[in-house]
Amino acid sequence: MTFAEGLRGLLPLRPAPLLTRPVDALAARRLTDSLGAEGDPHRPRRTFSDLLVFRLDDAGVPSAVVKHPRSARAAASLAHECEAVRRLTRDERLGAWRRLLPVVEERRLDGPLPLVVETCLPGVEADVLLRRSPELARRVTESALAAIRELHRATGQTQEVTGRVAGWVRPRLAVLAEEVRWCRRGEGAEALAAVSELVENELAGRRLLVAWTHGDFHPGNVLLAERPGTLSGVIDWAGAVPDGPSLLDCHTFVLTMRHQLAGREFGGVVADVVRRAALMPEDRRLLAGVRALPSGPRVETALTLLTWLWHVAGNLEKSARYARSHRWVADNVVSVLGEVLAQEGEAPAREAAHSARLRGRTP
């Protein structure tokens, strides 16, 4: 690693808004003029996934959201999102549920990277609401889980998933190995192999609901109407797939809710589950009835690791910023994989001790 790479790794994931706001405002104005839009650009901001995002306001009323990619990865992610939303919008099985989807339009201006214009759905992001009113957490979670389960039931089938599990796991493990240097050898590579073995072994032979899966279903991607707990939109479909493990969305929402309300890194929440070999009791209650899997420490650990894997691999694919950030990698990748190694290393010793006790002697 060069000195410049090391220094860059210490920088925050997103540049300070005070430093970038003037440039972003100019870019938003230029893009608005290129679109021939009548509204004014409002609140331009850079996202963690290399997008410049701003609203178009007409007489102070939000009319559209503009997303402009700032890298090839972001452009690919945005193109995937547009295609997913179009397919869902055309899916007659969804009926009235489609009111929760934005209308997207891809535009090509001068330059290699297109931009996307979305309708402004009503409501406020759930994470914003919960920062003001954390007491609404349970109501918001139950409403979000109920809404996403409608999507799953309408588009899914319960299947034996042995033949699918490797496709859900291994490409995402490959992303970690490609993007994160620590994962390529030694303990990192050993931990990735342990994750693969645990998740694939626990899900093999299971019957799961395979359906359209959002893939990044967390409070920031859920819009709530003025009446708290009533969903008015689901946004950011860049990680969506038509044949995913649908229970992943529910686990993502519950774990991310805990991460946001506790002010902890997502990786810390996941590492705790791996260490305890169990979800928190209140999280298990929220997920009761969502997943068609029996409870048990290995199953809960496997599902939590699958959720974590989709989350971190999705971030790494959307932006090179994540892999460059030493802090993000340490908190969200190394912490989890280190705990996997610790627990998997202890498992044989615990099993040997248990067998020895059954035989009436010490190990």
CSV table of C-alpha atoms in Angstrom, one decimal:
chain,number,residue,atom,x,y,z
A,1,MET,CA,0.0,0.0,0.0
A,2,THR,CA,1.4,3.4,-0.9
A,3,PHE,CA,1.4,6.4,1.4
A,4,ALA,CA,-1.3,8.1,-0.6
A,5,GLU,CA,-3.5,5.0,-0.4
A,6,GLY,CA,-3.1,4.8,3.3
A,7,LEU,CA,-3.8,8.5,3.8
A,8,ARG,CA,-6.9,8.3,1.5
A,9,GLY,CA,-8.1,5.4,3.6
A,10,LEU,CA,-8.4,7.7,6.7
A,11,LEU,CA,-10.7,10.1,5.0
A,12,PRO,CA,-14.5,9.9,5.7
A,13,LEU,CA,-16.7,7.9,3.3
A,14,ARG,CA,-18.5,11.1,2.2
A,15,PRO,CA,-16.7,14.5,1.9
A,16,ALA,CA,-17.8,17.2,4.3
A,17,PRO,CA,-20.9,19.0,2.8
A,18,LEU,CA,-19.4,22.4,3.5
A,19,LEU,CA,-16.5,21.5,1.2
A,20,THR,CA,-18.5,20.0,-1.6
A,21,ARG,CA,-21.7,22.1,-1.5
A,22,PRO,CA,-20.6,24.9,-3.9
A,23,VAL,CA,-19.4,22.5,-6.6
A,24,ASP,CA,-22.5,20.3,-6.1
A,25,ALA,CA,-24.8,23.3,-6.4
A,26,LEU,CA,-23.2,24.3,-9.7
A,27,ALA,CA,-23.4,20.8,-11.1
A,28,ALA,CA,-27.1,20.5,-10.1
A,29,ARG,CA,-27.9,23.8,-11.8
A,30,ARG,CA,-26.1,22.7,-15.0
A,31,LEU,CA,-27.9,19.4,-15.0
A,32,THR,CA,-31.3,21.1,-14.4
A,33,ASP,CA,-30.7,23.4,-17.3
A,34,SER,CA,-29.6,20.5,-19.5
A,35,LEU,CA,-32.9,18.7,-18.7
A,36,GLY,CA,-34.9,21.8,-19.7
A,37,ALA,CA,-36.7,21.6,-16.3
A,38,GLU,CA,-38.7,24.5,-15.1
A,39,GLY,CA,-38.0,23.8,-11.4
A,40,ASP,CA,-35.0,24.8,-9.3
A,41,PRO,CA,-32.5,22.3,-7.9
A,42,HIS,CA,-32.9,21.9,-4.2
A,43,ARG,CA,-30.6,20.4,-1.5
A,44,PRO,CA,-28.0,18.7,-3.8
A,45,ARG,CA,-25.9,16.1,-1.9
A,46,ARG,CA,-23.4,13.4,-2.5
A,47,THR,CA,-24.4,9.9,-1.4
A,48,PHE,CA,-22.1,7.2,-0.2
A,49,SER,CA,-22.7,5.3,-3.5
A,50,ASP,CA,-21.2,8.1,-5.7
A,51,LEU,CA,-24.4,9.7,-6.7
A,52,LEU,CA,-25.2,13.4,-6.9
A,53,VAL,CA,-28.9,13.6,-5.8
A,54,PHE,CA,-31.1,16.6,-5.7
A,55,ARG,CA,-34.8,17.5,-5.9
A,56,LEU,CA,-36.5,19.7,-8.5
A,57,ASP,CA,-38.8,22.1,-6.8
A,58,ASP,CA,-41.6,23.9,-8.7
A,59,ALA,CA,-42.8,26.9,-6.7
A,60,GLY,CA,-41.5,25.2,-3.5
A,61,VAL,CA,-43.2,21.9,-4.2
A,62,PRO,CA,-41.0,18.8,-4.8
A,63,SER,CA,-41.8,17.4,-8.3
A,64,ALA,CA,-38.9,15.0,-9.0
A,65,VAL,CA,-35.7,13.6,-7.7
A,66,VAL,CA,-32.6,13.6,-10.0
A,67,LYS,CA,-29.8,11.1,-9.6
A,68,HIS,CA,-26.5,11.6,-11.4
A,69,PRO,CA,-23.8,9.0,-11.1
A,70,ARG,CA,-20.2,10.2,-10.5
A,71,SER,CA,-18.5,6.9,-11.4
A,72,ALA,CA,-18.9,3.9,-13.7
A,73,ARG,CA,-19.9,1.8,-10.7
A,74,ALA,CA,-22.6,4.2,-9.7
A,75,ALA,CA,-23.9,4.3,-13.3
A,76,ALA,CA,-24.2,0.5,-13.4
A,77,SER,CA,-26.0,0.5,-10.1
A,78,LEU,CA,-28.4,3.1,-11.3
A,79,ALA,CA,-29.1,1.3,-14.5
A,80,HIS,CA,-29.9,-1.9,-12.6
A,81,GLU,CA,-32.2,0.1,-10.3
A,82,CYS,CA,-34.1,1.5,-13.3
A,83,GLU,CA,-34.6,-1.9,-14.9
A,84,ALA,CA,-35.8,-3.4,-11.6
A,85,VAL,CA,-38.4,-0.6,-11.1
A,86,ARG,CA,-39.6,-0.9,-14.7
A,87,ARG,CA,-40.1,-4.7,-14.3
A,88,LEU,CA,-41.9,-4.3,-11.0
A,89,THR,CA,-44.1,-1.6,-12.4
A,90,ARG,CA,-45.2,-3.9,-15.3
A,91,ASP,CA,-45.8,-6.9,-13.0
A,92,GLU,CA,-49.6,-7.3,-12.8
A,93,ARG,CA,-49.3,-9.6,-9.8
A,94,LEU,CA,-48.5,-6.6,-7.6
A,95,GLY,CA,-51.7,-4.7,-8.2
A,96,ALA,CA,-52.1,-1.7,-5.9
A,97,TRP,CA,-48.8,-2.4,-4.3
A,98,ARG,CA,-47.1,-0.6,-7.2
A,99,ARG,CA,-48.2,2.7,-5.8
A,100,LEU,CA,-45.2,2.4,-3.5
A,101,LEU,CA,-42.8,2.5,-6.5
A,102,PRO,CA,-41.4,5.7,-8.0
A,103,VAL,CA,-41.7,6.3,-11.7
A,104,VAL,CA,-38.2,6.4,-13.2
A,105,GLU,CA,-36.9,7.9,-16.5
A,106,GLU,CA,-33.4,7.5,-17.7
A,107,ARG,CA,-32.0,10.5,-19.6
A,108,ARG,CA,-28.7,10.7,-21.6
A,109,LEU,CA,-27.1,14.1,-21.7
A,110,ASP,CA,-23.6,15.0,-23.0
A,111,GLY,CA,-21.1,12.8,-21.5
A,112,PRO,CA,-20.7,9.0,-20.8
A,113,LEU,CA,-22.8,8.8,-17.7
A,114,PRO,CA,-26.6,9.0,-17.8
A,115,LEU,CA,-28.9,10.4,-15.2
A,116,VAL,CA,-32.2,9.3,-13.8
A,117,VAL,CA,-35.3,11.4,-13.0
A,118,GLU,CA,-37.7,9.9,-10.5
A,119,THR,CA,-41.1,11.1,-9.3
A,120,CYS,CA,-41.2,12.4,-5.8
A,121,LEU,CA,-43.1,10.0,-3.7
A,122,PRO,CA,-44.9,11.5,-0.7
A,123,GLY,CA,-43.6,11.0,2.9
A,124,VAL,CA,-40.4,11.2,4.8
A,125,GLU,CA,-37.7,8.6,5.1
A,126,ALA,CA,-38.2,6.3,8.1
A,127,ASP,CA,-34.7,6.9,9.5
A,128,VAL,CA,-35.3,10.7,9.5
A,129,LEU,CA,-38.6,10.2,11.4
A,130,LEU,CA,-37.1,7.8,13.9
A,131,ARG,CA,-34.3,10.3,14.8
A,132,ARG,CA,-37.1,12.6,15.9
A,133,SER,CA,-39.4,10.0,17.3
A,134,PRO,CA,-37.6,6.8,18.3
A,135,GLU,CA,-40.6,5.6,20.2
A,136,LEU,CA,-42.2,4.8,16.8
A,137,ALA,CA,-39.6,2.1,16.0
A,138,ARG,CA,-41.8,-0.9,16.6
A,139,ARG,CA,-44.8,0.5,14.7
A,140,VAL,CA,-42.6,1.5,11.8
A,141,THR,CA,-40.8,-1.9,11.7
A,142,GLU,CA,-44.1,-3.9,11.8
A,143,SER,CA,-45.5,-1.7,9.0
A,144,ALA,CA,-42.4,-2.0,6.8
A,145,LEU,CA,-42.2,-5.8,7.3
A,146,ALA,CA,-45.9,-6.2,6.4
A,147,ALA,CA,-45.5,-4.1,3.2
A,148,ILE,CA,-42.4,-6.0,1.9
A,149,ARG,CA,-44.0,-9.3,2.7
A,150,GLU,CA,-46.9,-8.4,0.3
A,151,LEU,CA,-44.3,-8.0,-2.4
A,152,HIS,CA,-42.7,-11.4,-1.5
A,153,ARG,CA,-46.0,-13.3,-1.4
A,154,ALA,CA,-47.2,-11.8,-4.7
A,155,THR,CA,-44.1,-12.6,-6.7
A,156,GLY,CA,-42.7,-15.7,-4.9
A,157,GLN,CA,-42.8,-19.4,-4.7
A,158,THR,CA,-41.7,-21.7,-1.8
A,159,GLN,CA,-38.9,-23.8,-3.2
A,160,GLU,CA,-36.2,-26.2,-2.1
A,161,VAL,CA,-33.2,-23.9,-2.4
A,162,THR,CA,-30.1,-26.2,-2.3
A,163,GLY,CA,-29.4,-25.4,-5.9
A,164,ARG,CA,-29.7,-21.7,-5.4
A,165,VAL,CA,-27.7,-21.1,-2.2
A,166,ALA,CA,-24.2,-21.1,-3.8
A,167,GLY,CA,-25.4,-18.4,-6.3
A,168,TRP,CA,-26.7,-16.3,-3.4
A,169,VAL,CA,-23.4,-16.6,-1.4
A,170,ARG,CA,-20.3,-17.2,-3.6
A,171,PRO,CA,-20.5,-14.2,-6.0
A,172,ARG,CA,-20.8,-11.9,-3.0
A,173,LEU,CA,-17.9,-13.6,-1.2
A,174,ALA,CA,-15.9,-13.0,-4.4
A,175,VAL,CA,-16.7,-9.3,-4.2
A,176,LEU,CA,-15.2,-9.1,-0.7
A,177,ALA,CA,-12.1,-11.0,-1.8
A,178,GLU,CA,-11.7,-8.7,-4.8
A,179,GLU,CA,-12.3,-5.4,-3.0
A,180,VAL,CA,-10.9,-5.9,0.5
A,181,ARG,CA,-7.2,-6.8,0.7
A,182,TRP,CA,-7.5,-8.4,4.1
A,183,CYS,CA,-9.9,-11.0,2.7
A,184,ARG,CA,-7.6,-12.4,0.1
A,185,ARG,CA,-5.2,-14.4,2.3
A,186,GLY,CA,-4.6,-15.7,5.8
A,187,GLU,CA,-7.3,-15.1,8.4
A,188,GLY,CA,-9.5,-13.1,6.0
A,189,ALA,CA,-9.6,-15.9,3.4
A,190,GLU,CA,-10.1,-18.5,6.1
A,191,ALA,CA,-13.0,-16.5,7.5
A,192,LEU,CA,-14.7,-16.2,4.1
A,193,ALA,CA,-14.5,-19.9,3.7
A,194,ALA,CA,-16.1,-20.4,7.1
A,195,VAL,CA,-18.9,-18.1,6.2
A,196,SER,CA,-19.5,-20.0,2.9
A,197,GLU,CA,-19.5,-23.3,4.7
A,198,LEU,CA,-21.8,-22.2,7.5
A,199,VAL,CA,-24.4,-20.5,5.3
A,200,GLU,CA,-24.5,-23.1,2.5
A,201,ASN,CA,-24.7,-26.0,4.9
A,202,GLU,CA,-27.5,-24.5,7.0
A,203,LEU,CA,-29.7,-23.4,4.1
A,204,ALA,CA,-29.1,-26.5,1.9
A,205,GLY,CA,-32.2,-28.7,1.9
A,206,ARG,CA,-34.5,-25.9,3.3
A,207,ARG,CA,-37.6,-24.7,1.6
A,208,LEU,CA,-37.7,-20.9,1.3
A,209,LEU,CA,-39.9,-18.3,-0.4
A,210,VAL,CA,-37.9,-17.2,-3.5
A,211,ALA,CA,-39.3,-13.9,-4.8
A,212,TRP,CA,-38.5,-10.4,-5.8
A,213,THR,CA,-36.1,-9.2,-3.1
A,214,HIS,CA,-35.2,-5.5,-2.5
A,215,GLY,CA,-31.8,-6.4,-1.3
A,216,ASP,CA,-31.2,-3.2,0.7
A,217,PHE,CA,-34.4,-2.8,2.7
A,218,HIS,CA,-33.6,-0.5,5.5
A,219,PRO,CA,-35.3,2.5,7.1
A,220,GLY,CA,-33.6,5.0,4.8
A,221,ASN,CA,-35.2,3.4,1.8
A,222,VAL,CA,-38.8,3.4,3.3
A,223,LEU,CA,-41.0,6.4,3.0
A,224,LEU,CA,-43.7,7.1,5.6
A,225,ALA,CA,-46.8,9.2,5.2
A,226,GLU,CA,-47.9,11.8,7.6
A,227,ARG,CA,-49.8,9.3,9.7
A,228,PRO,CA,-46.9,7.5,11.4
A,229,GLY,CA,-46.4,3.9,10.4
A,230,THR,CA,-48.2,4.1,7.1
A,231,LEU,CA,-45.9,3.4,4.2
A,232,SER,CA,-46.0,5.7,1.2
A,233,GLY,CA,-43.0,4.5,-0.8
A,234,VAL,CA,-40.1,2.1,-1.2
A,235,ILE,CA,-37.1,3.5,-3.0
A,236,ASP,CA,-33.5,2.6,-4.1
A,237,TRP,CA,-33.9,-0.7,-5.8
A,238,ALA,CA,-30.3,-0.9,-7.0
A,239,GLY,CA,-29.8,-4.3,-5.2
A,240,ALA,CA,-33.1,-5.9,-6.2
A,241,VAL,CA,-33.3,-9.3,-7.8
A,242,PRO,CA,-36.4,-11.3,-9.0
A,243,ASP,CA,-35.3,-14.6,-7.4
A,244,GLY,CA,-33.7,-13.8,-4.1
A,245,PRO,CA,-34.1,-15.2,-0.6
A,246,SER,CA,-37.0,-12.9,0.3
A,247,LEU,CA,-36.5,-13.4,4.1
A,248,LEU,CA,-33.3,-11.4,3.6
A,249,ASP,CA,-35.3,-8.1,3.4
A,250,CYS,CA,-37.0,-8.6,6.7
A,251,HIS,CA,-33.7,-9.5,8.4
A,252,THR,CA,-32.0,-6.5,6.9
A,253,PHE,CA,-34.7,-4.1,8.2
A,254,VAL,CA,-34.6,-5.5,11.7
A,255,LEU,CA,-30.8,-5.6,12.0
A,256,THR,CA,-30.4,-2.2,10.4
A,257,MET,CA,-33.1,-0.7,12.7
A,258,ARG,CA,-31.0,-1.9,15.7
A,259,HIS,CA,-27.9,-0.5,14.1
A,260,GLN,CA,-29.4,2.9,13.6
A,261,LEU,CA,-31.3,3.3,16.9
A,262,ALA,CA,-28.2,2.1,18.9
A,263,GLY,CA,-25.9,4.4,16.9
A,264,ARG,CA,-23.6,1.4,16.2
A,265,GLU,CA,-22.0,0.2,13.0
A,266,PHE,CA,-23.9,-2.5,11.2
A,267,GLY,CA,-21.0,-4.9,11.5
A,268,GLY,CA,-21.0,-4.5,15.3
A,269,VAL,CA,-24.7,-5.6,15.4
A,270,VAL,CA,-23.9,-8.6,13.2
A,271,ALA,CA,-20.8,-9.6,15.2
A,272,ASP,CA,-22.9,-9.6,18.4
A,273,VAL,CA,-25.3,-12.1,16.9
A,274,VAL,CA,-22.4,-14.3,15.8
A,275,ARG,CA,-20.9,-14.1,19.3
A,276,ARG,CA,-24.2,-15.0,21.0
A,277,ALA,CA,-25.2,-17.4,18.3
A,278,ALA,CA,-28.7,-15.9,18.6
A,279,LEU,CA,-30.7,-12.9,17.6
A,280,MET,CA,-31.9,-10.5,20.3
A,281,PRO,CA,-35.2,-11.8,21.7
A,282,GLU,CA,-37.2,-8.7,20.5
A,283,ASP,CA,-35.7,-9.1,17.0
A,284,ARG,CA,-36.7,-12.7,17.0
A,285,ARG,CA,-40.3,-11.7,17.9
A,286,LEU,CA,-40.4,-9.2,15.1
A,287,LEU,CA,-39.3,-11.8,12.6
A,288,ALA,CA,-41.7,-14.5,13.9
A,289,GLY,CA,-43.8,-15.7,11.0
A,290,VAL,CA,-41.5,-14.0,8.5
A,291,ARG,CA,-39.2,-16.9,7.8
A,292,ALA,CA,-40.2,-20.5,7.2
A,293,LEU,CA,-37.1,-21.8,9.0
A,294,PRO,CA,-36.9,-23.4,12.4
A,295,SER,CA,-35.2,-21.4,15.1
A,296,GLY,CA,-31.8,-22.4,16.4
A,297,PRO,CA,-28.4,-20.9,16.9
A,298,ARG,CA,-26.8,-22.2,13.6
A,299,VAL,CA,-29.8,-21.1,11.5
A,300,GLU,CA,-30.0,-17.6,13.1
A,301,THR,CA,-26.2,-17.1,12.7
A,302,ALA,CA,-26.4,-18.3,9.0
A,303,LEU,CA,-29.2,-16.0,8.2
A,304,THR,CA,-27.5,-13.0,9.9
A,305,LEU,CA,-24.3,-13.7,8.0
A,306,LEU,CA,-26.2,-14.0,4.7
A,307,THR,CA,-27.9,-10.6,5.5
A,308,TRP,CA,-24.5,-9.1,6.3
A,309,LEU,CA,-22.9,-10.5,3.2
A,310,TRP,CA,-25.5,-8.9,0.9
A,311,HIS,CA,-25.2,-5.6,2.7
A,312,VAL,CA,-21.4,-5.3,2.6
A,313,ALA,CA,-21.0,-6.8,-0.9
A,314,GLY,CA,-23.7,-4.4,-2.2
A,315,ASN,CA,-21.9,-1.4,-0.8
A,316,LEU,CA,-18.6,-2.5,-2.2
A,317,GLU,CA,-20.0,-3.0,-5.6
A,318,LYS,CA,-21.7,0.5,-5.7
A,319,SER,CA,-18.6,2.5,-4.7
A,320,ALA,CA,-14.9,2.1,-4.3
A,321,ARG,CA,-15.1,4.4,-1.3
A,322,TYR,CA,-16.0,1.6,1.0
A,323,ALA,CA,-13.0,-0.6,0.3
A,324,ARG,CA,-10.7,2.4,0.6
A,325,SER,CA,-12.0,3.4,4.0
A,326,HIS,CA,-10.0,1.7,6.7
A,327,ARG,CA,-12.6,2.5,9.3
A,328,TRP,CA,-15.5,1.1,7.4
A,329,VAL,CA,-13.6,-2.1,6.6
A,330,ALA,CA,-12.5,-2.6,10.2
A,331,ASP,CA,-15.9,-1.9,11.6
A,332,ASN,CA,-18.1,-3.8,9.1
A,333,VAL,CA,-15.9,-6.5,7.6
A,334,VAL,CA,-13.0,-7.4,9.8
A,335,SER,CA,-15.0,-7.3,13.0
A,336,VAL,CA,-17.6,-9.8,11.7
A,337,LEU,CA,-15.1,-12.2,10.0
A,338,GLY,CA,-12.9,-12.1,13.1
A,339,GLU,CA,-15.9,-13.1,15.2
A,340,VAL,CA,-16.7,-15.9,12.8
A,341,LEU,CA,-13.2,-17.3,13.1
A,342,ALA,CA,-13.4,-17.1,16.9
A,343,GLN,CA,-16.7,-18.9,17.2
A,344,GLU,CA,-16.0,-21.5,14.5
A,345,GLY,CA,-12.6,-22.3,16.2
A,346,GLU,CA,-14.3,-22.7,19.5
A,347,ALA,CA,-17.1,-25.0,18.2
A,348,PRO,CA,-14.9,-28.2,17.8
A,349,ALA,CA,-13.5,-27.6,21.3
A,350,ARG,CA,-17.0,-27.3,22.8
A,351,GLU,CA,-18.2,-30.4,21.0
A,352,ALA,CA,-15.2,-32.4,22.2
A,353,ALA,CA,-15.8,-31.2,25.8
A,354,HIS,CA,-19.5,-32.1,25.6
A,355,SER,CA,-18.7,-35.6,24.3
A,356,ALA,CA,-16.1,-36.1,27.1
A,357,ARG,CA,-18.6,-35.1,29.7
A,358,LEU,CA,-21.1,-37.5,28.4
A,359,ARG,CA,-18.5,-40.3,28.7
A,360,GLY,CA,-17.9,-39.2,32.3
A,361,ARG,CA,-14.4,-37.9,31.9
A,362,THR,CA,-12.7,-34.6,31.4
A,363,PRO,CA,-11.3,-33.7,27.9
